[in-house]
C-alpha cells in the first residue's frame, strides 16, 4: 500500500515544527521508502514520484503524537453512573464493568480509538493497558494486531495491577495479577513485539497502573526489566489530591519520593498527569529528564486540577499531550486535545505564557520525545513521513487569517489526508484501512454487552 515514492505538491502552508519556527508556503515534500527526503521550496524543480497528491488547499503539520490513552475505555464513554464522579469514585464505578473485558471487546475498542485518533491527525499513539481479567491474558496482543491492521504507529505499554480490594486498594481482585505473572508477560511482550530500530512502527513500554496499585517491589523489578531490554517506563502520578493523601498515608511519603525510591526518576520515564508536584519536585523531574503526558480534557472532566505545564517545560521536562480516557475525555481527538491544552494553560497562566506554537510543539515534537523518538515529530529530511493535512477550505476555517493559529483557535477539524510512514491512510477525510460503519456496529454491540451484563 505504500508507494515507493510520494510527492505532496504545492502545500498551501507547511509547518515543519523545526527549531527555526519555519512556515513555508507553496513548498512540496518528497518522500521515499516512508522517509522524508526533500523539502522542495516553492517554484523549484520537483522530483518525479510514483504517486503525487496536491497540497494546494492544505496546512500540513507533523502527525500528532498521543502520549497517554486507555483504548479499551471507548467502550464505556459517558457511562451514566460515573458521569459526574471524581477520580476514585469514577474508578469504583467502572472497574467492575472493565473486569468483563474480552478479546472481541478490546479489539473493537482499540480500532475505534485508533480510528478517531487518525481522523484527528494523530499518527503515533501510546496505549496504557492494565486490565487483564484472568480468562483473557492476551488483550495486549489483540490491540497490537489491531494497530497493525489500521496502520498507526503504536507504543503500547504493558500495564499492571497487583494490589486489589483485599489489600485495601481500588481494583477488584479479579483483575489483579500476581507479580511473577506480570513480569513474565512483560518480558514476553518485549521479546515478541518490541522493535527498537529507527522508523519502528511498534515499541513496547512497561507501565504499572500507578505506584498505588502495585507494590514498590514490582515498580523496582519493572524498572530493572525495562532497562535490561532498553524499553521505556510509564505510569500515572500526581493526578489528584486524594492520591497524594493516600500515598502519604500508605507509604509515609509523597508520590515523587516514592517514584524516586523505586528507581524511576530518570529520562526513560514519562508520567501521565503530573498535577500535584511542588516547585522543588518539578526541578527534580526536570533535571532527571522525566517526560510528562499532559491530559487537559481528562483533568477537567474529572475535576482533578491543572498541570503546571510552563514550569515543567522551563525545568527541562519534555511535555507531550494525552487524550487519556476514553471514559474520562470522552473522545480521542488529538487536535481537540491540543486546543484544550492551549485554553486550559491560558486560563491559569495567561495568554502570553502559552502560545499556539507551544501547544503544537507538545502535540508533535515534545510528544515524540516523551516516547523516546527522534525520528518523528518534525517534517524534515531524514524523518519518517508522518504527516497530517487539514483542508483550509472548510466551513470552520472560513475567514481565518493565519492558518497555523486557525488549527488550534478554530473548531478542531478532521484530517483531510493522513500519511503514516509514507502510507496514505486517510484520504478525502476517510479512513482507507477499514470501514468505519462496520466498526461502529461491532463496537456498539461490544459496549452494550459489557454494560448490560452489569445490570
Ligand atoms: Zn490514564
mmCIF file of C-alpha atoms in Angstrom, residues 45-376:
data_model
loop_
_atom_site.group_PDB
_atom_site.id
_atom_site.type_symbol
_atom_site.label_atom_id
_atom_site.label_comp_id
_atom_site.label_asym_id
_atom_site.label_seq_id
_atom_site.Cartn_x
_atom_site.Cartn_y
_atom_site.Cartn_z
ATOM 1 C CA UNK A 45 12.024 21.809 -9.823
ATOM 2 C CA UNK A 46 10.016 18.899 -8.428
ATOM 3 C CA UNK A 47 11.398 15.358 -8.352
ATOM 4 C CA UNK A 48 9.362 12.631 -10.099
ATOM 5 C CA UNK A 49 7.457 10.269 -7.840
ATOM 6 C CA UNK A 50 5.353 7.102 -8.174
ATOM 7 C CA UNK A 51 2.411 8.908 -6.580
ATOM 8 C CA UNK A 52 1.690 12.597 -6.347
ATOM 9 C CA UNK A 53 -1.002 14.463 -4.404
ATOM 10 C CA UNK A 54 -1.856 18.137 -4.232
ATOM 11 C CA UNK A 55 -1.475 20.165 -1.067
ATOM 12 C CA UNK A 56 -2.742 23.387 -2.618
ATOM 13 C CA UNK A 57 -5.522 23.949 -0.093
ATOM 14 C CA UNK A 58 -3.938 22.269 2.895
ATOM 15 C CA UNK A 59 -1.994 23.063 6.003
ATOM 16 C CA UNK A 60 0.469 20.215 6.637
ATOM 17 C CA UNK A 61 1.931 19.536 10.060
ATOM 18 C CA UNK A 62 3.851 16.620 11.584
ATOM 19 C CA UNK A 63 1.466 13.796 12.533
ATOM 20 C CA UNK A 64 0.239 14.324 16.091
ATOM 21 C CA UNK A 65 1.627 12.128 18.877
ATOM 22 C CA UNK A 66 -0.668 10.877 21.637
ATOM 23 C CA UNK A 67 1.316 10.009 24.758
ATOM 24 C CA UNK A 68 -1.388 8.637 27.057
ATOM 25 C CA UNK A 69 -4.544 6.650 26.424
ATOM 26 C CA UNK A 70 -6.634 3.666 27.523
ATOM 27 C CA UNK A 71 -8.162 2.496 24.276
ATOM 28 C CA UNK A 72 -10.395 -0.104 25.940
ATOM 29 C CA UNK A 73 -12.305 2.714 27.632
ATOM 30 C CA UNK A 74 -14.007 3.739 24.384
ATOM 31 C CA UNK A 75 -16.495 1.019 25.414
ATOM 32 C CA UNK A 76 -17.546 2.972 28.497
ATOM 33 C CA UNK A 77 -17.707 6.548 27.311
ATOM 34 C CA UNK A 78 -20.204 8.741 29.115
ATOM 35 C CA UNK A 79 -21.025 5.861 31.465
ATOM 36 C CA UNK A 80 -24.030 7.160 33.424
ATOM 37 C CA UNK A 81 -23.026 6.166 36.979
ATOM 38 C CA UNK A 82 -19.601 7.818 36.506
ATOM 39 C CA UNK A 83 -20.726 10.880 34.577
ATOM 40 C CA UNK A 84 -20.322 13.300 37.467
ATOM 41 C CA UNK A 85 -17.718 11.495 39.570
ATOM 42 C CA UNK A 86 -14.197 12.421 40.651
ATOM 43 C CA UNK A 87 -11.324 10.026 40.017
ATOM 44 C CA UNK A 88 -11.651 7.473 42.839
ATOM 45 C CA UNK A 89 -15.483 7.190 42.594
ATOM 46 C CA UNK A 90 -15.184 7.110 38.808
ATOM 47 C CA UNK A 91 -12.794 4.157 39.137
ATOM 48 C CA UNK A 92 -15.040 2.393 41.680
ATOM 49 C CA UNK A 93 -17.985 2.667 39.266
ATOM 50 C CA UNK A 94 -16.061 1.470 36.221
ATOM 51 C CA UNK A 95 -13.704 -1.281 37.453
ATOM 52 C CA UNK A 96 -16.466 -3.936 37.739
ATOM 53 C CA UNK A 97 -17.519 -3.201 34.138
ATOM 54 C CA UNK A 98 -13.956 -3.343 32.834
ATOM 55 C CA UNK A 99 -13.396 -6.634 34.659
ATOM 56 C CA UNK A 100 -15.525 -8.251 31.940
ATOM 57 C CA UNK A 101 -13.313 -7.196 29.022
ATOM 58 C CA UNK A 102 -12.539 -9.890 26.482
ATOM 59 C CA UNK A 103 -10.653 -10.111 23.187
ATOM 60 C CA UNK A 104 -13.590 -9.092 20.960
ATOM 61 C CA UNK A 105 -14.364 -6.035 23.113
ATOM 62 C CA UNK A 106 -10.748 -4.880 23.276
ATOM 63 C CA UNK A 107 -10.175 -5.301 19.559
ATOM 64 C CA UNK A 108 -13.279 -3.246 18.668
ATOM 65 C CA UNK A 109 -12.376 -0.651 21.309
ATOM 66 C CA UNK A 110 -8.784 -0.311 20.120
ATOM 67 C CA UNK A 111 -9.856 0.093 16.499
ATOM 68 C CA UNK A 112 -12.441 2.752 17.405
ATOM 69 C CA UNK A 113 -9.955 4.753 19.466
ATOM 70 C CA UNK A 114 -7.259 4.488 16.804
ATOM 71 C CA UNK A 115 -9.687 5.420 14.005
ATOM 72 C CA UNK A 116 -10.759 8.528 15.919
ATOM 73 C CA UNK A 117 -7.159 9.456 16.611
ATOM 74 C CA UNK A 118 -6.139 9.065 12.983
ATOM 75 C CA UNK A 119 -9.061 11.125 11.715
ATOM 76 C CA UNK A 120 -7.972 13.874 14.101
ATOM 77 C CA UNK A 121 -4.432 13.990 12.680
ATOM 78 C CA UNK A 122 -2.683 11.548 15.026
ATOM 79 C CA UNK A 123 -0.058 9.248 13.505
ATOM 80 C CA UNK A 124 1.537 7.787 16.662
ATOM 81 C CA UNK A 125 -0.268 6.699 19.759
ATOM 82 C CA UNK A 126 0.658 5.164 23.035
ATOM 83 C CA UNK A 127 -1.762 2.998 24.969
ATOM 84 C CA UNK A 128 -1.765 2.082 28.639
ATOM 85 C CA UNK A 129 -3.485 -1.260 29.045
ATOM 86 C CA UNK A 130 -3.527 -2.533 32.617
ATOM 87 C CA UNK A 131 -6.776 -4.540 32.913
ATOM 88 C CA UNK A 132 -6.130 -8.235 32.375
ATOM 89 C CA UNK A 133 -9.085 -10.368 33.538
ATOM 90 C CA UNK A 134 -7.845 -13.882 34.373
ATOM 91 C CA UNK A 135 -9.529 -15.669 31.490
ATOM 92 C CA UNK A 136 -8.237 -13.162 28.946
ATOM 93 C CA UNK A 137 -4.490 -12.717 29.269
ATOM 94 C CA UNK A 138 -3.886 -11.859 25.604
ATOM 95 C CA UNK A 139 -5.507 -8.422 25.425
ATOM 96 C CA UNK A 140 -2.255 -6.568 24.702
ATOM 97 C CA UNK A 141 -1.620 -8.819 21.700
ATOM 98 C CA UNK A 142 -5.128 -8.081 20.411
ATOM 99 C CA UNK A 143 -4.583 -4.333 20.348
ATOM 100 C CA UNK A 144 -1.137 -4.680 18.797
ATOM 101 C CA UNK A 145 -2.697 -6.699 15.991
ATOM 102 C CA UNK A 146 -5.402 -4.016 15.617
ATOM 103 C CA UNK A 147 -2.775 -1.259 15.284
ATOM 104 C CA UNK A 148 -1.019 -3.207 12.532
ATOM 105 C CA UNK A 149 -4.288 -3.578 10.660
ATOM 106 C CA UNK A 150 -5.354 0.072 10.859
ATOM 107 C CA UNK A 151 -1.803 1.298 10.151
ATOM 108 C CA UNK A 152 -0.983 3.562 13.122
ATOM 109 C CA UNK A 153 2.463 3.839 14.709
ATOM 110 C CA UNK A 154 1.989 2.249 18.104
ATOM 111 C CA UNK A 155 3.631 2.440 21.538
ATOM 112 C CA UNK A 156 1.556 0.041 23.654
ATOM 113 C CA UNK A 157 2.502 -0.222 27.295
ATOM 114 C CA UNK A 158 2.095 -3.452 29.235
ATOM 115 C CA UNK A 159 0.283 -2.180 32.314
ATOM 116 C CA UNK A 160 -0.283 -3.995 35.585
ATOM 117 C CA UNK A 161 -2.146 -4.041 38.872
ATOM 118 C CA UNK A 162 -1.084 -6.338 41.719
ATOM 119 C CA UNK A 163 -2.793 -4.762 44.742
ATOM 120 C CA UNK A 164 -6.574 -5.172 44.809
ATOM 121 C CA UNK A 165 -9.506 -4.642 47.140
ATOM 122 C CA UNK A 166 -8.461 -7.346 49.557
ATOM 123 C CA UNK A 167 -5.321 -5.317 50.281
ATOM 124 C CA UNK A 168 -7.189 -2.038 50.602
ATOM 125 C CA UNK A 169 -6.773 -0.692 47.042
ATOM 126 C CA UNK A 170 -9.467 0.139 44.474
ATOM 127 C CA UNK A 171 -9.249 -2.549 41.729
ATOM 128 C CA UNK A 172 -11.457 -5.672 42.087
ATOM 129 C CA UNK A 173 -9.346 -8.746 42.889
ATOM 130 C CA UNK A 174 -10.495 -10.392 39.637
ATOM 131 C CA UNK A 175 -8.312 -8.030 37.580
ATOM 132 C CA UNK A 176 -5.285 -8.119 39.844
ATOM 133 C CA UNK A 177 -2.411 -10.339 38.702
ATOM 134 C CA UNK A 178 0.448 -11.967 40.562
ATOM 135 C CA UNK A 179 3.723 -10.052 40.277
ATOM 136 C CA UNK A 180 5.532 -13.078 38.881
ATOM 137 C CA UNK A 181 2.995 -13.381 36.097
ATOM 138 C CA UNK A 182 3.132 -9.665 35.333
ATOM 139 C CA UNK A 183 6.917 -9.660 34.933
ATOM 140 C CA UNK A 184 6.890 -12.827 32.828
ATOM 141 C CA UNK A 185 4.273 -11.364 30.481
ATOM 142 C CA UNK A 186 6.115 -8.020 30.262
ATOM 143 C CA UNK A 187 9.221 -9.880 29.136
ATOM 144 C CA UNK A 188 7.208 -11.975 26.677
ATOM 145 C CA UNK A 189 5.662 -8.839 25.142
ATOM 146 C CA UNK A 190 9.066 -7.163 24.746
ATOM 147 C CA UNK A 191 10.644 -10.234 23.172
ATOM 148 C CA UNK A 192 7.723 -10.812 20.847
ATOM 149 C CA UNK A 193 6.837 -7.282 19.727
ATOM 150 C CA UNK A 194 9.374 -4.563 20.601
ATOM 151 C CA UNK A 195 11.170 -3.113 17.594
ATOM 152 C CA UNK A 196 13.913 -0.666 18.655
ATOM 153 C CA UNK A 197 15.056 0.191 15.117
ATOM 154 C CA UNK A 198 14.710 3.720 13.689
ATOM 155 C CA UNK A 199 11.372 4.035 11.892
ATOM 156 C CA UNK A 200 9.863 1.367 14.153
ATOM 157 C CA UNK A 201 6.071 1.017 13.943
ATOM 158 C CA UNK A 202 5.881 -0.671 17.340
ATOM 159 C CA UNK A 203 7.682 -0.174 20.605
ATOM 160 C CA UNK A 204 6.679 -1.637 23.926
ATOM 161 C CA UNK A 205 6.965 0.160 27.268
ATOM 162 C CA UNK A 206 6.258 -1.151 30.765
ATOM 163 C CA UNK A 207 3.614 0.605 32.832
ATOM 164 C CA UNK A 208 2.313 -0.378 36.271
ATOM 165 C CA UNK A 209 -1.064 1.397 36.531
ATOM 166 C CA UNK A 210 0.188 3.609 39.338
ATOM 167 C CA UNK A 211 2.602 3.134 42.240
ATOM 168 C CA UNK A 212 -0.533 2.751 44.394
ATOM 169 C CA UNK A 213 -1.961 -0.278 42.584
ATOM 170 C CA UNK A 214 1.258 -2.324 42.611
ATOM 171 C CA UNK A 215 3.914 -2.928 45.272
ATOM 172 C CA UNK A 216 7.147 -0.882 45.434
ATOM 173 C CA UNK A 217 8.946 -4.123 44.701
ATOM 174 C CA UNK A 218 7.078 -4.550 41.404
ATOM 175 C CA UNK A 219 7.883 -0.923 40.481
ATOM 176 C CA UNK A 220 11.580 -1.678 41.088
ATOM 177 C CA UNK A 221 11.546 -5.024 39.261
ATOM 178 C CA UNK A 222 9.685 -3.459 36.329
ATOM 179 C CA UNK A 223 12.360 -0.772 36.016
ATOM 180 C CA UNK A 224 15.133 -3.363 36.119
ATOM 181 C CA UNK A 225 13.408 -5.436 33.436
ATOM 182 C CA UNK A 226 12.739 -2.403 31.239
ATOM 183 C CA UNK A 227 16.362 -1.262 31.439
ATOM 184 C CA UNK A 228 17.658 -4.739 30.674
ATOM 185 C CA UNK A 229 15.731 -4.590 27.400
ATOM 186 C CA UNK A 230 16.066 -0.856 26.640
ATOM 187 C CA UNK A 231 12.334 -0.115 26.802
ATOM 188 C CA UNK A 232 10.683 2.888 28.454
ATOM 189 C CA UNK A 233 8.669 3.233 31.668
ATOM 190 C CA UNK A 234 5.268 4.836 32.110
ATOM 191 C CA UNK A 235 2.751 5.277 34.922
ATOM 192 C CA UNK A 236 0.108 7.640 36.354
ATOM 193 C CA UNK A 237 1.395 10.046 39.004
ATOM 194 C CA UNK A 238 0.216 13.089 40.961
ATOM 195 C CA UNK A 239 -3.214 13.157 39.324
ATOM 196 C CA UNK A 240 -5.325 14.132 42.344
ATOM 197 C CA UNK A 241 -5.015 15.407 45.925
ATOM 198 C CA UNK A 242 -6.761 12.226 47.102
ATOM 199 C CA UNK A 243 -3.965 10.175 45.507
ATOM 200 C CA UNK A 244 -1.360 12.286 47.302
ATOM 201 C CA UNK A 245 -3.130 11.790 50.661
ATOM 202 C CA UNK A 246 -3.434 8.054 50.059
ATOM 203 C CA UNK A 247 0.263 7.802 49.160
ATOM 204 C CA UNK A 248 1.354 9.648 52.305
ATOM 205 C CA UNK A 249 -0.970 7.560 54.470
ATOM 206 C CA UNK A 250 0.098 4.231 52.989
ATOM 207 C CA UNK A 251 3.817 4.768 52.304
ATOM 208 C CA UNK A 252 4.607 7.741 54.528
ATOM 209 C CA UNK A 253 5.950 9.708 51.566
ATOM 210 C CA UNK A 254 4.899 11.935 48.721
ATOM 211 C CA UNK A 255 4.321 10.385 45.262
ATOM 212 C CA UNK A 256 7.564 11.731 43.759
ATOM 213 C CA UNK A 257 9.670 10.436 46.661
ATOM 214 C CA UNK A 258 8.064 7.041 46.202
ATOM 215 C CA UNK A 259 8.869 7.194 42.484
ATOM 216 C CA UNK A 260 12.485 8.070 43.211
ATOM 217 C CA UNK A 261 12.825 5.306 45.811
ATOM 218 C CA UNK A 262 11.860 2.685 43.256
ATOM 219 C CA UNK A 263 14.383 3.933 40.688
ATOM 220 C CA UNK A 264 12.033 5.650 38.254
ATOM 221 C CA UNK A 265 13.309 9.239 38.424
ATOM 222 C CA UNK A 266 15.141 9.029 35.086
ATOM 223 C CA UNK A 267 14.923 10.089 31.453
ATOM 224 C CA UNK A 268 13.445 6.765 30.320
ATOM 225 C CA UNK A 269 10.251 7.505 32.296
ATOM 226 C CA UNK A 270 7.220 9.501 31.210
ATOM 227 C CA UNK A 271 4.345 10.182 33.586
ATOM 228 C CA UNK A 272 0.652 10.768 32.947
ATOM 229 C CA UNK A 273 -0.847 13.920 34.542
ATOM 230 C CA UNK A 274 1.699 15.389 36.999
ATOM 231 C CA UNK A 275 -0.715 17.892 38.524
ATOM 232 C CA UNK A 276 0.307 17.894 42.184
ATOM 233 C CA UNK A 277 4.047 18.491 42.229
ATOM 234 C CA UNK A 278 5.753 21.127 44.355
ATOM 235 C CA UNK A 279 8.184 23.585 42.798
ATOM 236 C CA UNK A 280 11.224 21.699 44.134
ATOM 237 C CA UNK A 281 9.781 18.457 42.780
ATOM 238 C CA UNK A 282 9.346 19.959 39.306
ATOM 239 C CA UNK A 283 13.042 20.895 39.376
ATOM 240 C CA UNK A 284 13.946 17.290 40.264
ATOM 241 C CA UNK A 285 11.782 15.976 37.416
ATOM 242 C CA UNK A 286 13.406 18.438 35.009
ATOM 243 C CA UNK A 287 16.991 17.560 35.974
ATOM 244 C CA UNK A 288 16.177 13.880 35.612
ATOM 245 C CA UNK A 289 14.595 14.477 32.167
ATOM 246 C CA UNK A 290 11.307 12.777 33.069
ATOM 247 C CA UNK A 291 8.599 13.298 30.424
ATOM 248 C CA UNK A 292 5.050 14.415 31.235
ATOM 249 C CA UNK A 293 1.877 13.432 29.367
ATOM 250 C CA UNK A 294 -0.443 16.377 29.957
ATOM 251 C CA UNK A 295 -4.113 15.325 29.677
ATOM 252 C CA UNK A 296 -6.159 18.537 29.933
ATOM 253 C CA UNK A 297 -9.586 17.191 28.958
ATOM 254 C CA UNK A 298 -9.467 14.263 31.360
ATOM 255 C CA UNK A 299 -8.182 16.540 34.137
ATOM 256 C CA UNK A 300 -11.036 18.987 33.585
ATOM 257 C CA UNK A 301 -13.671 16.266 33.101
ATOM 258 C CA UNK A 302 -12.824 14.647 36.445
ATOM 259 C CA UNK A 303 -12.176 17.999 38.115
ATOM 260 C CA UNK A 304 -8.667 16.804 39.006
ATOM 261 C CA UNK A 305 -6.739 20.053 38.548
ATOM 262 C CA UNK A 306 -4.353 21.754 36.123
ATOM 263 C CA UNK A 307 -0.796 20.537 35.496
ATOM 264 C CA UNK A 308 1.860 23.280 35.742
ATOM 265 C CA UNK A 309 2.938 22.893 32.111
ATOM 266 C CA UNK A 310 5.029 26.082 31.694
ATOM 267 C CA UNK A 311 7.013 25.192 34.845
ATOM 268 C CA UNK A 312 7.692 21.654 33.597
ATOM 269 C CA UNK A 313 8.928 22.997 30.277
ATOM 270 C CA UNK A 314 11.149 25.607 31.942
ATOM 271 C CA UNK A 315 12.584 22.861 34.149
ATOM 272 C CA UNK A 316 13.536 20.814 31.072
ATOM 273 C CA UNK A 317 10.859 18.104 31.045
ATOM 274 C CA UNK A 318 9.549 17.096 27.637
ATOM 275 C CA UNK A 319 5.785 17.653 27.897
ATOM 276 C CA UNK A 320 3.533 15.806 25.462
ATOM 277 C CA UNK A 321 -0.232 15.544 25.252
ATOM 278 C CA UNK A 322 -2.536 12.651 26.008
ATOM 279 C CA UNK A 323 -6.217 12.313 25.174
ATOM 280 C CA UNK A 324 -6.387 9.858 28.110
ATOM 281 C CA UNK A 325 -9.694 8.141 28.563
ATOM 282 C CA UNK A 326 -11.718 7.364 26.713
ATOM 283 C CA UNK A 327 -14.024 7.204 29.690
ATOM 284 C CA UNK A 328 -12.666 10.447 31.113
ATOM 285 C CA UNK A 329 -12.443 12.537 27.960
ATOM 286 C CA UNK A 330 -14.698 11.014 26.302
ATOM 287 C CA UNK A 331 -13.139 11.260 22.876
ATOM 288 C CA UNK A 332 -9.854 10.543 21.143
ATOM 289 C CA UNK A 333 -9.407 13.762 19.184
ATOM 290 C CA UNK A 334 -5.770 14.880 19.283
ATOM 291 C CA UNK A 335 -6.259 18.266 17.667
ATOM 292 C CA UNK A 336 -9.050 18.977 20.161
ATOM 293 C CA UNK A 337 -6.664 17.967 22.945
ATOM 294 C CA UNK A 338 -4.033 20.442 21.739
ATOM 295 C CA UNK A 339 -6.727 23.127 21.763
ATOM 296 C CA UNK A 340 -7.815 22.142 25.265
ATOM 297 C CA UNK A 341 -4.195 22.380 26.447
ATOM 298 C CA UNK A 342 -3.946 25.858 24.958
ATOM 299 C CA UNK A 343 -7.176 27.036 26.577
ATOM 300 C CA UNK A 344 -6.558 25.480 29.985
ATOM 301 C CA UNK A 345 -2.967 26.707 30.271
ATOM 302 C CA UNK A 346 -4.053 30.206 29.212
ATOM 303 C CA UNK A 347 -6.874 30.190 31.726
ATOM 304 C CA UNK A 348 -4.400 29.537 34.530
ATOM 305 C CA UNK A 349 -1.206 31.212 33.294
ATOM 306 C CA UNK A 350 -2.383 33.878 30.828
ATOM 307 C CA UNK A 351 -2.352 34.031 27.019
ATOM 308 C CA UNK A 352 1.240 35.254 26.763
ATOM 309 C CA UNK A 353 2.586 32.352 28.804
ATOM 310 C CA UNK A 354 1.355 29.741 26.358
ATOM 311 C CA UNK A 355 1.288 30.232 22.596
ATOM 312 C CA UNK A 356 -0.316 28.370 19.714
ATOM 313 C CA UNK A 357 3.124 27.072 18.810
ATOM 314 C CA UNK A 358 3.683 25.773 22.355
ATOM 315 C CA UNK A 359 0.547 23.639 22.062
ATOM 316 C CA UNK A 360 1.616 22.401 18.620
ATOM 317 C CA UNK A 361 5.097 21.527 19.883
ATOM 318 C CA UNK A 362 3.613 19.486 22.707
ATOM 319 C CA UNK A 363 1.326 17.673 20.268
ATOM 320 C CA UNK A 364 4.256 16.795 17.963
ATOM 321 C CA UNK A 365 7.959 17.024 18.767
ATOM 322 C CA UNK A 366 7.682 17.033 22.571
ATOM 323 C CA UNK A 367 5.269 14.101 22.491
ATOM 324 C CA UNK A 368 7.779 12.243 20.332
ATOM 325 C CA UNK A 369 10.488 12.956 22.932
ATOM 326 C CA UNK A 370 8.254 11.583 25.699
ATOM 327 C CA UNK A 371 8.107 8.337 23.735
ATOM 328 C CA UNK A 372 11.883 8.374 23.181
ATOM 329 C CA UNK A 373 11.635 9.018 19.431
ATOM 330 C CA UNK A 374 13.937 11.244 17.394
ATOM 331 C CA UNK A 375 12.713 10.022 14.003
ATOM 332 C CA UNK A 376 9.215 11.584 14.126
#
